[in-house]
PDB file of C-alpha atoms in Angstrom:
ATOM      1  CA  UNK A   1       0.000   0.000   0.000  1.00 79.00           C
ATOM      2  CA  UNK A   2       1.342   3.076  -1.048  1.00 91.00           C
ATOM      3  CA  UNK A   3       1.729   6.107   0.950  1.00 88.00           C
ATOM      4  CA  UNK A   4      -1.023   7.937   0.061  1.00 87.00           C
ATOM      5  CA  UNK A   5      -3.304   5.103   0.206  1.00 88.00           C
ATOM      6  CA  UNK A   6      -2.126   4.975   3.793  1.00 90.00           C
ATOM      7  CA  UNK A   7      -3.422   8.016   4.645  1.00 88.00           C
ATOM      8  CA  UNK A   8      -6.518   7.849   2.670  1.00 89.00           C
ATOM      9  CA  UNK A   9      -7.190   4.958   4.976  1.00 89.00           C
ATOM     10  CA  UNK A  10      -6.474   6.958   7.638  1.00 87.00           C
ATOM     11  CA  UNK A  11      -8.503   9.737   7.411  1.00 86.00           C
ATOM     12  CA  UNK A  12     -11.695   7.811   5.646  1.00 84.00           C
ATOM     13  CA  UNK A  13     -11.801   5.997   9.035  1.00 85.00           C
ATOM     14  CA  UNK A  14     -11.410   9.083  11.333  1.00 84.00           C
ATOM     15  CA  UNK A  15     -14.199  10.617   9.124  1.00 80.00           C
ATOM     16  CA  UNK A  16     -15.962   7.615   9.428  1.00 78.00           C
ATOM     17  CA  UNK A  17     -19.695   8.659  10.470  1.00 61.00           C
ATOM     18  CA  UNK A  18     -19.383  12.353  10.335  1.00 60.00           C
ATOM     19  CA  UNK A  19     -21.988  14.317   8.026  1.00 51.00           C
ATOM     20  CA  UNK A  20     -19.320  16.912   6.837  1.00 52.00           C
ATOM     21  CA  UNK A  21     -21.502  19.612   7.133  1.00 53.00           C
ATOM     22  CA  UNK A  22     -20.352  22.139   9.564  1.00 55.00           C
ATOM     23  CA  UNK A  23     -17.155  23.347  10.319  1.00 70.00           C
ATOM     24  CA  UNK A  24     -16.202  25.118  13.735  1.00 71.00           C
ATOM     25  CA  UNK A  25     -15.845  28.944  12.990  1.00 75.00           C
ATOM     26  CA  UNK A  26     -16.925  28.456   9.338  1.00 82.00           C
ATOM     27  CA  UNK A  27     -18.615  31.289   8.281  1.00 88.00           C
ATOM     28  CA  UNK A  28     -16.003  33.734  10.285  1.00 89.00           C
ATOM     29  CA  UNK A  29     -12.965  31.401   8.739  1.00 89.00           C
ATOM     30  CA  UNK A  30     -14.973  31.066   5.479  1.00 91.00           C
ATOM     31  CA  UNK A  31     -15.155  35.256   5.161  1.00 92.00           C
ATOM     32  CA  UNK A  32     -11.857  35.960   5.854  1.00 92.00           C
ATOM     33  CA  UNK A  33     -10.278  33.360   3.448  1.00 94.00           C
ATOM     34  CA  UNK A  34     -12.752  34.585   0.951  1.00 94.00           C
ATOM     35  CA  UNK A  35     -11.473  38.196   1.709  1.00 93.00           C
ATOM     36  CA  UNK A  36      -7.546  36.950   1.485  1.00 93.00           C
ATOM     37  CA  UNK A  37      -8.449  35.237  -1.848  1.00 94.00           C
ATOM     38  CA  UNK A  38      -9.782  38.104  -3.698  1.00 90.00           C
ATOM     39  CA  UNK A  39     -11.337  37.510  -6.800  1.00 79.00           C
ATOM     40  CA  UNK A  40     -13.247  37.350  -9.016  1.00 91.00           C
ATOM     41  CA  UNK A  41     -11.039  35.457 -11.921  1.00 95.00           C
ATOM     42  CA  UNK A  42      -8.480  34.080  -9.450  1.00 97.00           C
ATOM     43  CA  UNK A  43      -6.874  30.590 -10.453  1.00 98.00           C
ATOM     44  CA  UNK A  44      -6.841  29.074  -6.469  1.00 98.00           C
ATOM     45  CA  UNK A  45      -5.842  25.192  -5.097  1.00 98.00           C
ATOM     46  CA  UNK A  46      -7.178  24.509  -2.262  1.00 97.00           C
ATOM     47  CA  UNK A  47      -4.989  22.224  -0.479  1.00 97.00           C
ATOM     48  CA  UNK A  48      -6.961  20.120   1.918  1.00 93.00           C
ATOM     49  CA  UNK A  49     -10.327  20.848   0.819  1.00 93.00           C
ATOM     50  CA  UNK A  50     -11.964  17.882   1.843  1.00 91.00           C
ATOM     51  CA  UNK A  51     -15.789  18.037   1.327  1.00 92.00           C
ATOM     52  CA  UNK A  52     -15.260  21.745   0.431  1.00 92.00           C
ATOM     53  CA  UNK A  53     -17.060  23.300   3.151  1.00 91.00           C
ATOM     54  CA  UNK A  54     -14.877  25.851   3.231  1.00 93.00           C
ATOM     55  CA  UNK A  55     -13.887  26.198  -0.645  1.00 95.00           C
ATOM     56  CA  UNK A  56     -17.268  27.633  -0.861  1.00 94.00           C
ATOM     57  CA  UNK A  57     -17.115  30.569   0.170  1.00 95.00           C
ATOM     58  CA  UNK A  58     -14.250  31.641  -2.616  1.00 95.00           C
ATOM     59  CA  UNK A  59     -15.701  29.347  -5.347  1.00 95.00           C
ATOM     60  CA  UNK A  60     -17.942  31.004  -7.106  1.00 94.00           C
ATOM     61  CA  UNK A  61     -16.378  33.330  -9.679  1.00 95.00           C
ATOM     62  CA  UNK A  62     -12.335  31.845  -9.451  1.00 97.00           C
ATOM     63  CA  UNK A  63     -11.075  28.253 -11.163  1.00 97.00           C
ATOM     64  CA  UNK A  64     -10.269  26.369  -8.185  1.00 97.00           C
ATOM     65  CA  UNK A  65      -8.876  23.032  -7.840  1.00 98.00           C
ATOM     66  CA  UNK A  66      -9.072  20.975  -4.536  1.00 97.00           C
ATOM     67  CA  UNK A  67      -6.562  18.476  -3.446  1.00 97.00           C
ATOM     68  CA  UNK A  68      -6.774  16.000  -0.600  1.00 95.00           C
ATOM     69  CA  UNK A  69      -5.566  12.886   0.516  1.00 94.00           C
ATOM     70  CA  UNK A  70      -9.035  11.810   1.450  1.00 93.00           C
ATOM     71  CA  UNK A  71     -10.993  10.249  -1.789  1.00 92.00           C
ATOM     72  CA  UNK A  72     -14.296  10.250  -0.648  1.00 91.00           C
ATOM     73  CA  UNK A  73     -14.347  13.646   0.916  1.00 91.00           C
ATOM     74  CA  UNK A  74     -12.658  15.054  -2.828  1.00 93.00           C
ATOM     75  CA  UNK A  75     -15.588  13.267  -4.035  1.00 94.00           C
ATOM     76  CA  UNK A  76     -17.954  14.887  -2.162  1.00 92.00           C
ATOM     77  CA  UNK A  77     -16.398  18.237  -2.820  1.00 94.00           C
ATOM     78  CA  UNK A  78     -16.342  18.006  -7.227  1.00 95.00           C
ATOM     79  CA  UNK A  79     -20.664  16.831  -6.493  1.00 94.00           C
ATOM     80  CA  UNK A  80     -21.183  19.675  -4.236  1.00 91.00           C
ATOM     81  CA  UNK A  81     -19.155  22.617  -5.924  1.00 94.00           C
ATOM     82  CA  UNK A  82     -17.968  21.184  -9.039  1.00 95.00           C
ATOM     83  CA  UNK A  83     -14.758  22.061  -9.251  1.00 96.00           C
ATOM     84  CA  UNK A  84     -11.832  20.334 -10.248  1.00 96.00           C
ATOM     85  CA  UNK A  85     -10.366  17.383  -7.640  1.00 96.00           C
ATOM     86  CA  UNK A  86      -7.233  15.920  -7.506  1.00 95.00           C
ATOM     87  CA  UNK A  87      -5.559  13.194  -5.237  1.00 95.00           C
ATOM     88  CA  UNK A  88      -2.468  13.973  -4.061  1.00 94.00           C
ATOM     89  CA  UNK A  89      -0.196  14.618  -0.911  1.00 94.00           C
ATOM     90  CA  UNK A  90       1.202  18.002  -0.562  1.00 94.00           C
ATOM     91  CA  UNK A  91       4.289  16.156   1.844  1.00 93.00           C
ATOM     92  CA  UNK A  92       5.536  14.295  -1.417  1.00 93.00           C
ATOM     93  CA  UNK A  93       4.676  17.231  -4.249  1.00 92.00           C
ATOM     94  CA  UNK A  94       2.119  18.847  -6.116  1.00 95.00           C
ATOM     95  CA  UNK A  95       1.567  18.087  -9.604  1.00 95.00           C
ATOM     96  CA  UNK A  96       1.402  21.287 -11.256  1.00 97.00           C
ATOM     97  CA  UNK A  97       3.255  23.521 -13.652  1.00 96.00           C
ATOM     98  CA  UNK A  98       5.312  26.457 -11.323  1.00 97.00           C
ATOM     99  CA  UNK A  99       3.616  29.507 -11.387  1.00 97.00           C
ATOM    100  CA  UNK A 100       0.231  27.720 -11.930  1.00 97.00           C
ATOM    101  CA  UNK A 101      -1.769  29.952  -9.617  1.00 98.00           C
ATOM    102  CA  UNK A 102      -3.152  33.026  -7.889  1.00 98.00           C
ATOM    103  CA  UNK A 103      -3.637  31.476  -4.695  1.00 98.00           C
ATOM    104  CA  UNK A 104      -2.859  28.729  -2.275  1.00 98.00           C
ATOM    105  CA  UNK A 105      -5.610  27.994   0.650  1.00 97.00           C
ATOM    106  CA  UNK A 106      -4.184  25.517   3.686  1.00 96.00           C
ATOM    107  CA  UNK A 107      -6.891  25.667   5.655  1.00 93.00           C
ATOM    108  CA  UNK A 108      -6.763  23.371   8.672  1.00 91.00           C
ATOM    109  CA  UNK A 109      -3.752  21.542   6.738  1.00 93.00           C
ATOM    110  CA  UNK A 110      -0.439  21.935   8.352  1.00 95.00           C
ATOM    111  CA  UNK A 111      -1.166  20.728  11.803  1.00 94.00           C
ATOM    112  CA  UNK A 112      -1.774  17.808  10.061  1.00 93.00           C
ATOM    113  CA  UNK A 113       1.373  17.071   8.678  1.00 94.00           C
ATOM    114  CA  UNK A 114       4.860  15.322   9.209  1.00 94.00           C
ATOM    115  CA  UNK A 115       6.907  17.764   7.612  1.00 96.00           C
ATOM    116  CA  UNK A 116       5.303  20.897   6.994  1.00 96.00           C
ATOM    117  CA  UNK A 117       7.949  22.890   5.754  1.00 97.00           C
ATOM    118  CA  UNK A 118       8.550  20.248   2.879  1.00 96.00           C
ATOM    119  CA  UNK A 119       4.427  21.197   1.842  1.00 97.00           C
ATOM    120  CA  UNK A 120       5.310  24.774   2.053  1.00 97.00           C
ATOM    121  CA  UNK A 121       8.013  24.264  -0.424  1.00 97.00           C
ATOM    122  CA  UNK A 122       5.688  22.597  -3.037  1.00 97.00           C
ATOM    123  CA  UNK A 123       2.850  25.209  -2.229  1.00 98.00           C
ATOM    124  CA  UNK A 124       5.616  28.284  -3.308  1.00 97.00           C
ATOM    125  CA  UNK A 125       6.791  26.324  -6.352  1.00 97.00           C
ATOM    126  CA  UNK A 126       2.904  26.301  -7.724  1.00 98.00           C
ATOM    127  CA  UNK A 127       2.360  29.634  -6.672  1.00 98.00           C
ATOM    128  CA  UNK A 128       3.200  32.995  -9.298  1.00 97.00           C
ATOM    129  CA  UNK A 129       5.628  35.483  -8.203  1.00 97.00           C
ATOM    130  CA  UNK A 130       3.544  37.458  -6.125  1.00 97.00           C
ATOM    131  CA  UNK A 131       0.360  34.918  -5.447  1.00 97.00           C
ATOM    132  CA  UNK A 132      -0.997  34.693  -1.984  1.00 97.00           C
ATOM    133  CA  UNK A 133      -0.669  31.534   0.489  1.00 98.00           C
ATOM    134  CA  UNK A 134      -3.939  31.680   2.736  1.00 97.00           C
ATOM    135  CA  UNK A 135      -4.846  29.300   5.629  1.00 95.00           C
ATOM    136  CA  UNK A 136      -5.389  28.735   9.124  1.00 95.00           C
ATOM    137  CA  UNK A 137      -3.958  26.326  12.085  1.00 95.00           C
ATOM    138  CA  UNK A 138      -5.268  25.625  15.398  1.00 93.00           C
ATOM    139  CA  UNK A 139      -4.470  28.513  17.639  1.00 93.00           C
ATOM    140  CA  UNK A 140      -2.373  25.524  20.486  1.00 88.00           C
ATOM    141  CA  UNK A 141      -2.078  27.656  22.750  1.00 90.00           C
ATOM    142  CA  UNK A 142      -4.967  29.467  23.877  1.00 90.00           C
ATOM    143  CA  UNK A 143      -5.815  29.154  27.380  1.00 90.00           C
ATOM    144  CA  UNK A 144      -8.233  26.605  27.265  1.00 88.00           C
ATOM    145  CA  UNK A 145      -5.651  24.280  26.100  1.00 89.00           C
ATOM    146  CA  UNK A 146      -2.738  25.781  28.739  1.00 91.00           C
ATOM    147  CA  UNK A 147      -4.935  24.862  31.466  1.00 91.00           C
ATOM    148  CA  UNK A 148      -5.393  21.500  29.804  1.00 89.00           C
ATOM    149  CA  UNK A 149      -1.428  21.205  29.308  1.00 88.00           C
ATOM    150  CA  UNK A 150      -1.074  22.734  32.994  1.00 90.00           C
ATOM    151  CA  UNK A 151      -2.995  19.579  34.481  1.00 89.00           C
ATOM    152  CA  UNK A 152      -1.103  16.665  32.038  1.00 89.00           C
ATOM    153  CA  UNK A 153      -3.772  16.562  29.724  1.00 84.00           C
ATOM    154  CA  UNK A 154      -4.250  17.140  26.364  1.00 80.00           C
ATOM    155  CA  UNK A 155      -7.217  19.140  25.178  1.00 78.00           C
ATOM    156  CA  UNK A 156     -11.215  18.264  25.434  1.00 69.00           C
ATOM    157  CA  UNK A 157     -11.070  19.330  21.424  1.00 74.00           C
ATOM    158  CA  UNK A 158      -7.643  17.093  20.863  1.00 77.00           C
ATOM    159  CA  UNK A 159      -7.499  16.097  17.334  1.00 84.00           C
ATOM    160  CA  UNK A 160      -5.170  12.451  17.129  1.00 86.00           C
ATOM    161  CA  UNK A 161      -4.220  13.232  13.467  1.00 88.00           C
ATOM    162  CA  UNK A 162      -2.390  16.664  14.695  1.00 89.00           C
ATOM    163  CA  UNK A 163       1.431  15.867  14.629  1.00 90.00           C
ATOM    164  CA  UNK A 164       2.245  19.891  14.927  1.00 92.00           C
ATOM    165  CA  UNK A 165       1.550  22.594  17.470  1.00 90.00           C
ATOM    166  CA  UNK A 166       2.120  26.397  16.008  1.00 93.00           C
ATOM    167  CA  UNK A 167       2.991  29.415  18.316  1.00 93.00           C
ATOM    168  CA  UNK A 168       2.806  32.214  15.740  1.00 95.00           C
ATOM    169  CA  UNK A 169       6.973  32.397  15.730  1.00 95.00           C
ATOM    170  CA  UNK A 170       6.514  29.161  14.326  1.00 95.00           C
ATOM    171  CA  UNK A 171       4.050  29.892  12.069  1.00 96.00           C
ATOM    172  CA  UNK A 172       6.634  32.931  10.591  1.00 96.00           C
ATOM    173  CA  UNK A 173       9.519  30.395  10.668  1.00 97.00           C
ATOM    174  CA  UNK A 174       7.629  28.081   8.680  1.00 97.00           C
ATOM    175  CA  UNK A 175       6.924  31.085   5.879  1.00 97.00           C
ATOM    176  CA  UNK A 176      10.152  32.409   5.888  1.00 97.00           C
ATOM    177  CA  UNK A 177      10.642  32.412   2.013  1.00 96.00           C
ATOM    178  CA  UNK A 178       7.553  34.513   1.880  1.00 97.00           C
ATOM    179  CA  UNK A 179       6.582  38.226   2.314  1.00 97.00           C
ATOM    180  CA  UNK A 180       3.988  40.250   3.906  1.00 96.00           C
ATOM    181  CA  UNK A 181       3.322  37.533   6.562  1.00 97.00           C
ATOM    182  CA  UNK A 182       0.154  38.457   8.586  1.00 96.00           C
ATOM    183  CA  UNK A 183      -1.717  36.221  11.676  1.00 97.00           C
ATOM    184  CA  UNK A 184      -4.389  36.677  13.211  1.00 95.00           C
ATOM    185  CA  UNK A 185      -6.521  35.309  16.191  1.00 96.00           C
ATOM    186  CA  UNK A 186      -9.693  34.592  15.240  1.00 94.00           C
ATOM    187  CA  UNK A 187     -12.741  32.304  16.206  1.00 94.00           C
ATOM    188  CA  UNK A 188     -14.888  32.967  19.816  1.00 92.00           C
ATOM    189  CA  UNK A 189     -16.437  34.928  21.546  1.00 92.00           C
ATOM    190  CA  UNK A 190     -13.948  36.299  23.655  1.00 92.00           C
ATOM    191  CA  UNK A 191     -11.390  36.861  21.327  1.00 92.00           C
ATOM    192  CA  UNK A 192     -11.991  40.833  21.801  1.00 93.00           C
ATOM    193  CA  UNK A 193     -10.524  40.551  25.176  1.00 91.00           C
ATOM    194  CA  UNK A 194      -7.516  38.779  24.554  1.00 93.00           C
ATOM    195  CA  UNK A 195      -7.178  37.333  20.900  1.00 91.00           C
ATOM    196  CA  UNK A 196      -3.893  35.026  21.993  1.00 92.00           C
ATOM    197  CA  UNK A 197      -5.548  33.660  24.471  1.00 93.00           C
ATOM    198  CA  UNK A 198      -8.905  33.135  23.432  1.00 93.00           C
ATOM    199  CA  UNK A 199      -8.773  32.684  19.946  1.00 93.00           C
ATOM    200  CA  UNK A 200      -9.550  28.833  18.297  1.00 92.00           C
ATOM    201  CA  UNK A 201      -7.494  29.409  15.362  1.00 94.00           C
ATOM    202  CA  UNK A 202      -4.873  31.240  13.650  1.00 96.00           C
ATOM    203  CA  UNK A 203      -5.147  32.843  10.087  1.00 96.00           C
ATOM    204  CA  UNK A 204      -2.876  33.572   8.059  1.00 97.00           C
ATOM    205  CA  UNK A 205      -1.399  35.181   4.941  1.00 97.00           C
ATOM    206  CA  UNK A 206       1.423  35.667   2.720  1.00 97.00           C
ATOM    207  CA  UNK A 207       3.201  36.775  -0.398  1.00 97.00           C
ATOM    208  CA  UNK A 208       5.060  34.633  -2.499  1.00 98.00           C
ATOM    209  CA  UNK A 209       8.102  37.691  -3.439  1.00 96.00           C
ATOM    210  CA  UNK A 210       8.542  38.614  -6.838  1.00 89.00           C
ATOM    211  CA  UNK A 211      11.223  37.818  -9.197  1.00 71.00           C
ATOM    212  CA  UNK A 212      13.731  40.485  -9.653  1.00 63.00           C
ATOM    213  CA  UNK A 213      13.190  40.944 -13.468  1.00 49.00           C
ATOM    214  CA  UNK A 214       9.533  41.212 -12.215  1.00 48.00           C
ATOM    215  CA  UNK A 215      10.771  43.987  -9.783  1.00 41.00           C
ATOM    216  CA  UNK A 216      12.576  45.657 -12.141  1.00 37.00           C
ATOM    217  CA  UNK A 217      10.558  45.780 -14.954  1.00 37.00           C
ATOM    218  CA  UNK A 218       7.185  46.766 -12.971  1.00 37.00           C
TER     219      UNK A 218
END
């Protein structure tokens, strides 16, 4: 069994029962990716789109294309939005031209991975001189889950397929090779009083940097 028919396994039978209709934080998640993505006319993967409950809210009016490891979910995503699907591991490459598009979405992805950085590699290749990477990861360390880590325990909300845990230094180490790298706290209701600490997740954004002949001759 190959690796990627490993973790198809894997994640068909973590899935296993769930409707795939709601996603924590989706609508505020949703608007603010939409909002990152721009558009209309945008060219956008969507790297872990899995049923595409998210992917629709910067669908309509920009050519996306949604990859997962999960074949049923991919399935599920090309019936409900009808866009483009495509099997494949970001960890091991993405099969596309470079420069093949506007936009890169991760949301929910990295967390979720073994080497991270290696995906972040393949996700800059694909993306033009200039395109956006959008995406979100678990905010680790918001004070619901210090109090958890404080007492031995891991979270209430503990996810067994998360091998990574992102401060927001970690987060900017990981996009190094980018530009314009914004986070932000987001999801809750008390994230107005103190967004590190009560925050669910972290989005963010960032710039692939332009070529130098593109620098030059803009």
């Amino acid at each position: 069994m190959s690796r990627l028919e490993r973790l198809n396994e894997r994640y068909r039978t973590h899935h296993a029962g769930e409707k795939q209709r709601f996603v924590f934080g989706g609508d505020e998640r949703g608007a603010l990716f939409a909002e990152a993505v721009g558009g209309p006319g945008k060219r956008v993967l969507d790297v872990g789109c899995r049923t595409g409950m998210l992917t629709q809210y910067y669908a309509d009016g920009n050519d996306v294309v949604g990859v997962d490891v999960d074949r049923e979910a991919l399935a599920q995503a090309a019936e409900r939005l009808g866009i483009e699907t495509l099997w494949a591991d970001a960890e091991e490459g993405l099969p596309f031209d470079d420069d093949a598009f506007d936009v890169v979405v991760a949301g929910e992805v990295l967390e979720h991975l073994a080497d991270p950085a290696a995906a972040v590699a393949n996700v800059r290749r694909v993306l033009r001189p200039g395109g956006r990477v959008v995406g979100s990861v678990p905010n680790a360390f918001r004070l619901k889950s210090r109090l958890a880590y404080a007492r031995g325990k891991y979270p209430v909300d503990w996810d067994p397929t998360h091998l990574q845990l992102f401060t927001p230094a970690a987060l900017r180490a990981l996009l190094a090779d980018f530009d314009d790298v914004d986070i932000r706290f987001a999801v809750g209701r008390l994230v107005p009083l103190h967004p590190r600490l009560m925050a669910n997740v972290q989005i963010f954004a960032a710039r692939r940097p332009k070529r130098a002949s593109d620098t030059t001759s803009a």
